[in-house]
Amino acid sequence: MSNTLDQILAIIRSVMDDKQKLNRILEFLEEEIFIEEKFKEIEIPEKFKPCIAEIAVSIDAGLVCFFNPETLAIDAYPRDLLHEVDLFEDDPEEVKKNLSELYGWDDVKVLDWLIFIEFTPPDSHESFRIMEAFAERLKNADKLKNKLIDALNNHKPFANFKNIIDNSDHRQDWFDFKFRWLENNVATQLMEELENFQCEAFEKI
């Protein structure tokens, strides 16, 4: 490993005075190494894999997802509405009654679960980072990269980014990239939460 690292550093040292070549090295590292490292496959028990995409789709749509790791059931509700009501603040039966009367929610499954994992939509900071990462991975020669970076660094970055990407040839690439990012986050959180559940179970023995 040290020999490989020495070879990499030797290449970098040999072009230290050539800005263009250094930028090419940086571009390669960002596109082929950094971003792919973000999306490296996470080892997940087979039974959970079908749930990852469903949760990712839901949080991308602005829903808060509750996942039962025992039954694999998923319950999801609009984030904005959950700001108005605390599902776990009062007596579960009273909460069910209120939700049924106010919103017509007659089957709030999560209130009957003993354990669950909560997945929330990305906040504005995370959403910005996803857009920024997508722009960074585009090739320097692509005019779209500069347009997106300019949009993110100016007024109304979210609206301007959307307008530019919707009128480009990379619209589907953007959707695929964002979905992979969300799936990766869901998988990472799932494995961390499962590990916590296991630790708590062992402590009770």
PDB file of C-alpha atoms in Angstrom:
ATOM      1  CA  MET A   1       0.000   0.000   0.000  1.00  0.00           C
ATOM      2  CA  SER A   2       2.797   2.447   0.881  1.00  0.00           C
ATOM      3  CA  ASN A   3       4.396   1.808  -2.536  1.00  0.00           C
ATOM      4  CA  THR A   4       1.134   2.665  -4.287  1.00  0.00           C
ATOM      5  CA  LEU A   5       0.771   5.830  -2.240  1.00  0.00           C
ATOM      6  CA  ASP A   6       4.351   6.825  -3.045  1.00  0.00           C
ATOM      7  CA  GLN A   7       3.612   6.395  -6.763  1.00  0.00           C
ATOM      8  CA  ILE A   8       0.476   8.552  -6.516  1.00  0.00           C
ATOM      9  CA  LEU A   9       2.303  11.285  -4.625  1.00  0.00           C
ATOM     10  CA  ALA A  10       5.171  11.139  -7.134  1.00  0.00           C
ATOM     11  CA  ILE A  11       2.745  11.773  -9.989  1.00  0.00           C
ATOM     12  CA  ILE A  12       1.202  14.712  -8.150  1.00  0.00           C
ATOM     13  CA  ARG A  13       4.633  16.176  -7.338  1.00  0.00           C
ATOM     14  CA  SER A  14       5.667  15.869 -10.979  1.00  0.00           C
ATOM     15  CA  VAL A  15       2.828  18.135 -12.118  1.00  0.00           C
ATOM     16  CA  MET A  16       2.717  20.559  -9.196  1.00  0.00           C
ATOM     17  CA  ASP A  17       3.551  23.469 -11.484  1.00  0.00           C
ATOM     18  CA  ASP A  18       0.953  22.540 -14.091  1.00  0.00           C
ATOM     19  CA  LYS A  19      -2.415  23.906 -12.970  1.00  0.00           C
ATOM     20  CA  GLN A  20      -4.281  22.253 -15.834  1.00  0.00           C
ATOM     21  CA  LYS A  21      -2.997  18.771 -14.988  1.00  0.00           C
ATOM     22  CA  LEU A  22      -3.653  19.303 -11.284  1.00  0.00           C
ATOM     23  CA  ASN A  23      -7.239  20.234 -12.124  1.00  0.00           C
ATOM     24  CA  ARG A  24      -7.586  17.074 -14.195  1.00  0.00           C
ATOM     25  CA  ILE A  25      -6.367  15.002 -11.248  1.00  0.00           C
ATOM     26  CA  LEU A  26      -8.804  16.787  -8.941  1.00  0.00           C
ATOM     27  CA  GLU A  27     -11.643  16.251 -11.407  1.00  0.00           C
ATOM     28  CA  PHE A  28     -10.882  12.545 -11.588  1.00  0.00           C
ATOM     29  CA  LEU A  29     -10.749  12.194  -7.805  1.00  0.00           C
ATOM     30  CA  GLU A  30     -14.046  14.025  -7.368  1.00  0.00           C
ATOM     31  CA  GLU A  31     -15.874  12.146 -10.114  1.00  0.00           C
ATOM     32  CA  GLU A  32     -14.464   8.641  -9.810  1.00  0.00           C
ATOM     33  CA  ILE A  33     -13.365   8.364  -6.185  1.00  0.00           C
ATOM     34  CA  PHE A  34     -15.078  10.856  -3.869  1.00  0.00           C
ATOM     35  CA  ILE A  35     -18.613  10.584  -5.210  1.00  0.00           C
ATOM     36  CA  GLU A  36     -18.435   6.831  -5.748  1.00  0.00           C
ATOM     37  CA  GLU A  37     -17.131   6.442  -2.191  1.00  0.00           C
ATOM     38  CA  LYS A  38     -20.304   8.188  -1.064  1.00  0.00           C
ATOM     39  CA  PHE A  39     -22.326   5.600  -2.953  1.00  0.00           C
ATOM     40  CA  LYS A  40     -20.278   2.526  -2.105  1.00  0.00           C
ATOM     41  CA  GLU A  41     -22.525  -0.420  -1.473  1.00  0.00           C
ATOM     42  CA  ILE A  42     -23.522  -0.857   2.149  1.00  0.00           C
ATOM     43  CA  GLU A  43     -23.993  -4.384   3.394  1.00  0.00           C
ATOM     44  CA  ILE A  44     -27.668  -4.750   4.258  1.00  0.00           C
ATOM     45  CA  PRO A  45     -29.568  -7.904   5.278  1.00  0.00           C
ATOM     46  CA  GLU A  46     -31.461  -9.161   2.238  1.00  0.00           C
ATOM     47  CA  LYS A  47     -34.879  -8.779   3.838  1.00  0.00           C
ATOM     48  CA  PHE A  48     -34.423  -5.021   4.249  1.00  0.00           C
ATOM     49  CA  LYS A  49     -33.315  -4.254   0.680  1.00  0.00           C
ATOM     50  CA  PRO A  50     -36.815  -3.862  -0.858  1.00  0.00           C
ATOM     51  CA  CYS A  51     -37.660  -1.308   1.836  1.00  0.00           C
ATOM     52  CA  ILE A  52     -34.741   1.029   1.085  1.00  0.00           C
ATOM     53  CA  ALA A  53     -36.087   2.287  -2.245  1.00  0.00           C
ATOM     54  CA  GLU A  54     -39.630   2.706  -0.906  1.00  0.00           C
ATOM     55  CA  ILE A  55     -38.399   4.828   1.999  1.00  0.00           C
ATOM     56  CA  ALA A  56     -36.161   6.884  -0.306  1.00  0.00           C
ATOM     57  CA  VAL A  57     -39.093   7.612  -2.633  1.00  0.00           C
ATOM     58  CA  SER A  58     -41.219   8.707   0.317  1.00  0.00           C
ATOM     59  CA  ILE A  59     -38.708  11.077   1.901  1.00  0.00           C
ATOM     60  CA  ASP A  60     -37.951  12.520  -1.542  1.00  0.00           C
ATOM     61  CA  ALA A  61     -41.664  13.377  -1.739  1.00  0.00           C
ATOM     62  CA  GLY A  62     -41.476  15.218   1.597  1.00  0.00           C
ATOM     63  CA  LEU A  63     -42.909  12.425   3.735  1.00  0.00           C
ATOM     64  CA  VAL A  64     -41.675  11.376   7.151  1.00  0.00           C
ATOM     65  CA  CYS A  65     -41.314   7.581   7.148  1.00  0.00           C
ATOM     66  CA  PHE A  66     -41.648   5.243  10.093  1.00  0.00           C
ATOM     67  CA  PHE A  67     -40.187   1.781   9.533  1.00  0.00           C
ATOM     68  CA  ASN A  68     -40.811  -1.281  11.678  1.00  0.00           C
ATOM     69  CA  PRO A  69     -37.663  -3.463  11.429  1.00  0.00           C
ATOM     70  CA  GLU A  70     -39.527  -6.459  12.863  1.00  0.00           C
ATOM     71  CA  THR A  71     -42.469  -6.561  10.460  1.00  0.00           C
ATOM     72  CA  LEU A  72     -40.894  -4.474   7.636  1.00  0.00           C
ATOM     73  CA  ALA A  73     -44.014  -2.287   7.619  1.00  0.00           C
ATOM     74  CA  ILE A  74     -43.706   1.345   6.504  1.00  0.00           C
ATOM     75  CA  ASP A  75     -45.933   4.204   7.623  1.00  0.00           C
ATOM     76  CA  ALA A  76     -45.492   7.685   6.106  1.00  0.00           C
ATOM     77  CA  TYR A  77     -47.025  11.114   6.644  1.00  0.00           C
ATOM     78  CA  PRO A  78     -46.495  14.625   5.224  1.00  0.00           C
ATOM     79  CA  ARG A  79     -43.754  16.445   7.116  1.00  0.00           C
ATOM     80  CA  ASP A  80     -45.711  19.710   7.192  1.00  0.00           C
ATOM     81  CA  LEU A  81     -48.708  18.095   8.864  1.00  0.00           C
ATOM     82  CA  LEU A  82     -46.533  16.378  11.464  1.00  0.00           C
ATOM     83  CA  HIS A  83     -45.292  19.832  12.464  1.00  0.00           C
ATOM     84  CA  GLU A  84     -48.847  20.501  13.650  1.00  0.00           C
ATOM     85  CA  VAL A  85     -49.349  17.311  15.616  1.00  0.00           C
ATOM     86  CA  ASP A  86     -47.101  15.208  17.846  1.00  0.00           C
ATOM     87  CA  LEU A  87     -47.879  11.554  17.202  1.00  0.00           C
ATOM     88  CA  PHE A  88     -46.299  10.437  20.442  1.00  0.00           C
ATOM     89  CA  GLU A  89     -47.182  13.235  22.839  1.00  0.00           C
ATOM     90  CA  ASP A  90     -50.540  12.030  24.205  1.00  0.00           C
ATOM     91  CA  ASP A  91     -52.465   8.809  24.689  1.00  0.00           C
ATOM     92  CA  PRO A  92     -52.271   6.799  21.431  1.00  0.00           C
ATOM     93  CA  GLU A  93     -56.040   6.268  21.265  1.00  0.00           C
ATOM     94  CA  GLU A  94     -56.685   9.982  21.757  1.00  0.00           C
ATOM     95  CA  VAL A  95     -54.137  10.822  19.053  1.00  0.00           C
ATOM     96  CA  LYS A  96     -55.800   8.353  16.662  1.00  0.00           C
ATOM     97  CA  LYS A  97     -59.183   9.933  17.305  1.00  0.00           C
ATOM     98  CA  ASN A  98     -57.889  13.455  16.718  1.00  0.00           C
ATOM     99  CA  LEU A  99     -56.056  12.488  13.534  1.00  0.00           C
ATOM    100  CA  SER A 100     -59.139  10.765  12.195  1.00  0.00           C
ATOM    101  CA  GLU A 101     -61.297  13.819  12.869  1.00  0.00           C
ATOM    102  CA  LEU A 102     -58.791  16.393  11.619  1.00  0.00           C
ATOM    103  CA  TYR A 103     -57.164  14.661   8.640  1.00  0.00           C
ATOM    104  CA  GLY A 104     -59.112  11.491   7.999  1.00  0.00           C
ATOM    105  CA  TRP A 105     -56.174   9.325   9.064  1.00  0.00           C
ATOM    106  CA  ASP A 106     -57.921   6.209  10.327  1.00  0.00           C
ATOM    107  CA  ASP A 107     -54.988   3.814  10.303  1.00  0.00           C
ATOM    108  CA  VAL A 108     -51.925   5.318  11.995  1.00  0.00           C
ATOM    109  CA  LYS A 109     -49.888   2.131  12.180  1.00  0.00           C
ATOM    110  CA  VAL A 110     -46.812   3.507  13.923  1.00  0.00           C
ATOM    111  CA  LEU A 111     -48.803   4.202  17.107  1.00  0.00           C
ATOM    112  CA  ASP A 112     -49.216   0.441  17.567  1.00  0.00           C
ATOM    113  CA  TRP A 113     -45.535  -0.408  17.062  1.00  0.00           C
ATOM    114  CA  LEU A 114     -43.180  -1.139  19.939  1.00  0.00           C
ATOM    115  CA  ILE A 115     -40.120  -0.194  17.893  1.00  0.00           C
ATOM    116  CA  PHE A 116     -39.617   1.859  14.760  1.00  0.00           C
ATOM    117  CA  ILE A 117     -37.018   3.876  12.873  1.00  0.00           C
ATOM    118  CA  GLU A 118     -37.917   7.375  11.714  1.00  0.00           C
ATOM    119  CA  PHE A 119     -36.610   8.649   8.374  1.00  0.00           C
ATOM    120  CA  THR A 120     -37.051  12.336   7.582  1.00  0.00           C
ATOM    121  CA  PRO A 121     -36.795  14.213   4.266  1.00  0.00           C
ATOM    122  CA  PRO A 122     -33.483  16.012   3.705  1.00  0.00           C
ATOM    123  CA  ASP A 123     -33.374  19.486   5.226  1.00  0.00           C
ATOM    124  CA  SER A 124     -32.319  22.539   3.213  1.00  0.00           C
ATOM    125  CA  HIS A 125     -28.643  22.077   4.102  1.00  0.00           C
ATOM    126  CA  GLU A 126     -28.620  18.443   2.947  1.00  0.00           C
ATOM    127  CA  SER A 127     -30.606  19.268  -0.185  1.00  0.00           C
ATOM    128  CA  PHE A 128     -28.085  21.973  -1.054  1.00  0.00           C
ATOM    129  CA  ARG A 129     -25.219  19.523  -0.531  1.00  0.00           C
ATOM    130  CA  ILE A 130     -26.836  17.010  -2.904  1.00  0.00           C
ATOM    131  CA  MET A 131     -27.199  19.654  -5.610  1.00  0.00           C
ATOM    132  CA  GLU A 132     -23.657  20.864  -5.005  1.00  0.00           C
ATOM    133  CA  ALA A 133     -22.257  17.333  -5.236  1.00  0.00           C
ATOM    134  CA  PHE A 134     -24.100  16.719  -8.500  1.00  0.00           C
ATOM    135  CA  ALA A 135     -22.744  19.929 -10.017  1.00  0.00           C
ATOM    136  CA  GLU A 136     -19.214  19.114  -8.856  1.00  0.00           C
ATOM    137  CA  ARG A 137     -19.230  15.720 -10.556  1.00  0.00           C
ATOM    138  CA  LEU A 138     -20.000  17.164 -13.996  1.00  0.00           C
ATOM    139  CA  LYS A 139     -17.021  17.517 -16.287  1.00  0.00           C
ATOM    140  CA  ASN A 140     -15.336  20.909 -16.307  1.00  0.00           C
ATOM    141  CA  ALA A 141     -15.947  21.180 -20.054  1.00  0.00           C
ATOM    142  CA  ASP A 142     -19.688  20.892 -19.502  1.00  0.00           C
ATOM    143  CA  LYS A 143     -21.253  24.377 -19.538  1.00  0.00           C
ATOM    144  CA  LEU A 144     -24.001  23.051 -17.300  1.00  0.00           C
ATOM    145  CA  LYS A 145     -21.518  22.652 -14.446  1.00  0.00           C
ATOM    146  CA  ASN A 146     -20.702  26.360 -14.395  1.00  0.00           C
ATOM    147  CA  LYS A 147     -24.371  27.327 -14.704  1.00  0.00           C
ATOM    148  CA  LEU A 148     -25.357  25.139 -11.760  1.00  0.00           C
ATOM    149  CA  ILE A 149     -22.477  26.315  -9.568  1.00  0.00           C
ATOM    150  CA  ASP A 150     -23.359  29.946 -10.347  1.00  0.00           C
ATOM    151  CA  ALA A 151     -26.996  29.255  -9.497  1.00  0.00           C
ATOM    152  CA  LEU A 152     -26.073  27.682  -6.164  1.00  0.00           C
ATOM    153  CA  ASN A 153     -23.906  30.657  -5.248  1.00  0.00           C
ATOM    154  CA  ASN A 154     -26.542  33.276  -5.995  1.00  0.00           C
ATOM    155  CA  HIS A 155     -30.058  34.332  -5.027  1.00  0.00           C
ATOM    156  CA  LYS A 156     -32.763  31.618  -4.893  1.00  0.00           C
ATOM    157  CA  PRO A 157     -30.361  28.658  -5.429  1.00  0.00           C
ATOM    158  CA  PHE A 158     -33.024  25.941  -5.191  1.00  0.00           C
ATOM    159  CA  ALA A 159     -35.420  27.497  -7.702  1.00  0.00           C
ATOM    160  CA  ASN A 160     -32.656  28.441 -10.124  1.00  0.00           C
ATOM    161  CA  PHE A 161     -31.000  25.014  -9.909  1.00  0.00           C
ATOM    162  CA  LYS A 162     -34.331  23.332 -10.665  1.00  0.00           C
ATOM    163  CA  ASN A 163     -35.034  25.644 -13.597  1.00  0.00           C
ATOM    164  CA  ILE A 164     -31.611  24.996 -15.142  1.00  0.00           C
ATOM    165  CA  ILE A 165     -31.610  21.230 -14.633  1.00  0.00           C
ATOM    166  CA  ASP A 166     -35.213  20.853 -15.897  1.00  0.00           C
ATOM    167  CA  ASN A 167     -34.198  22.487 -19.175  1.00  0.00           C
ATOM    168  CA  SER A 168     -31.000  20.473 -19.645  1.00  0.00           C
ATOM    169  CA  ASP A 169     -30.027  17.089 -21.054  1.00  0.00           C
ATOM    170  CA  HIS A 170     -29.006  15.958 -17.552  1.00  0.00           C
ATOM    171  CA  ARG A 171     -32.433  16.069 -15.938  1.00  0.00           C
ATOM    172  CA  GLN A 172     -32.686  12.282 -15.553  1.00  0.00           C
ATOM    173  CA  ASP A 173     -29.046  12.090 -14.429  1.00  0.00           C
ATOM    174  CA  TRP A 174     -29.924  14.510 -11.640  1.00  0.00           C
ATOM    175  CA  PHE A 175     -32.931  12.459 -10.536  1.00  0.00           C
ATOM    176  CA  ASP A 176     -30.850   9.264 -10.550  1.00  0.00           C
ATOM    177  CA  PHE A 177     -28.031  10.915  -8.611  1.00  0.00           C
ATOM    178  CA  LYS A 178     -30.363  12.345  -5.958  1.00  0.00           C
ATOM    179  CA  PHE A 179     -32.161   9.022  -5.557  1.00  0.00           C
ATOM    180  CA  ARG A 180     -28.879   7.138  -5.102  1.00  0.00           C
ATOM    181  CA  TRP A 181     -27.846   9.680  -2.491  1.00  0.00           C
ATOM    182  CA  LEU A 182     -31.115   9.279  -0.576  1.00  0.00           C
ATOM    183  CA  GLU A 183     -30.959   5.476  -0.785  1.00  0.00           C
ATOM    184  CA  ASN A 184     -27.426   5.582   0.579  1.00  0.00           C
ATOM    185  CA  ASN A 185     -28.509   7.780   3.493  1.00  0.00           C
ATOM    186  CA  VAL A 186     -31.453   5.528   4.266  1.00  0.00           C
ATOM    187  CA  ALA A 187     -29.266   2.418   4.196  1.00  0.00           C
ATOM    188  CA  THR A 188     -26.640   4.043   6.407  1.00  0.00           C
ATOM    189  CA  GLN A 189     -29.183   5.190   8.991  1.00  0.00           C
ATOM    190  CA  LEU A 190     -30.945   1.821   8.926  1.00  0.00           C
ATOM    191  CA  MET A 191     -27.774  -0.113   9.728  1.00  0.00           C
ATOM    192  CA  GLU A 192     -26.823   2.333  12.490  1.00  0.00           C
ATOM    193  CA  GLU A 193     -30.274   2.094  14.068  1.00  0.00           C
ATOM    194  CA  LEU A 194     -30.322  -1.702  13.832  1.00  0.00           C
ATOM    195  CA  GLU A 195     -26.971  -1.808  15.587  1.00  0.00           C
ATOM    196  CA  ASN A 196     -28.375   0.404  18.350  1.00  0.00           C
ATOM    197  CA  PHE A 197     -31.381  -1.887  18.737  1.00  0.00           C
ATOM    198  CA  GLN A 198     -29.079  -4.878  19.076  1.00  0.00           C
ATOM    199  CA  CYS A 199     -26.971  -3.128  21.712  1.00  0.00           C
ATOM    200  CA  GLU A 200     -30.069  -2.221  23.718  1.00  0.00           C
ATOM    201  CA  ALA A 201     -31.343  -5.796  23.476  1.00  0.00           C
ATOM    202  CA  PHE A 202     -28.056  -7.172  24.815  1.00  0.00           C
ATOM    203  CA  GLU A 203     -28.128  -4.694  27.711  1.00  0.00           C
ATOM    204  CA  LYS A 204     -31.524  -5.993  28.780  1.00  0.00           C
ATOM    205  CA  ILE A 205     -30.364  -9.602  28.914  1.00  0.00           C
TER     206      ILE A 205
END
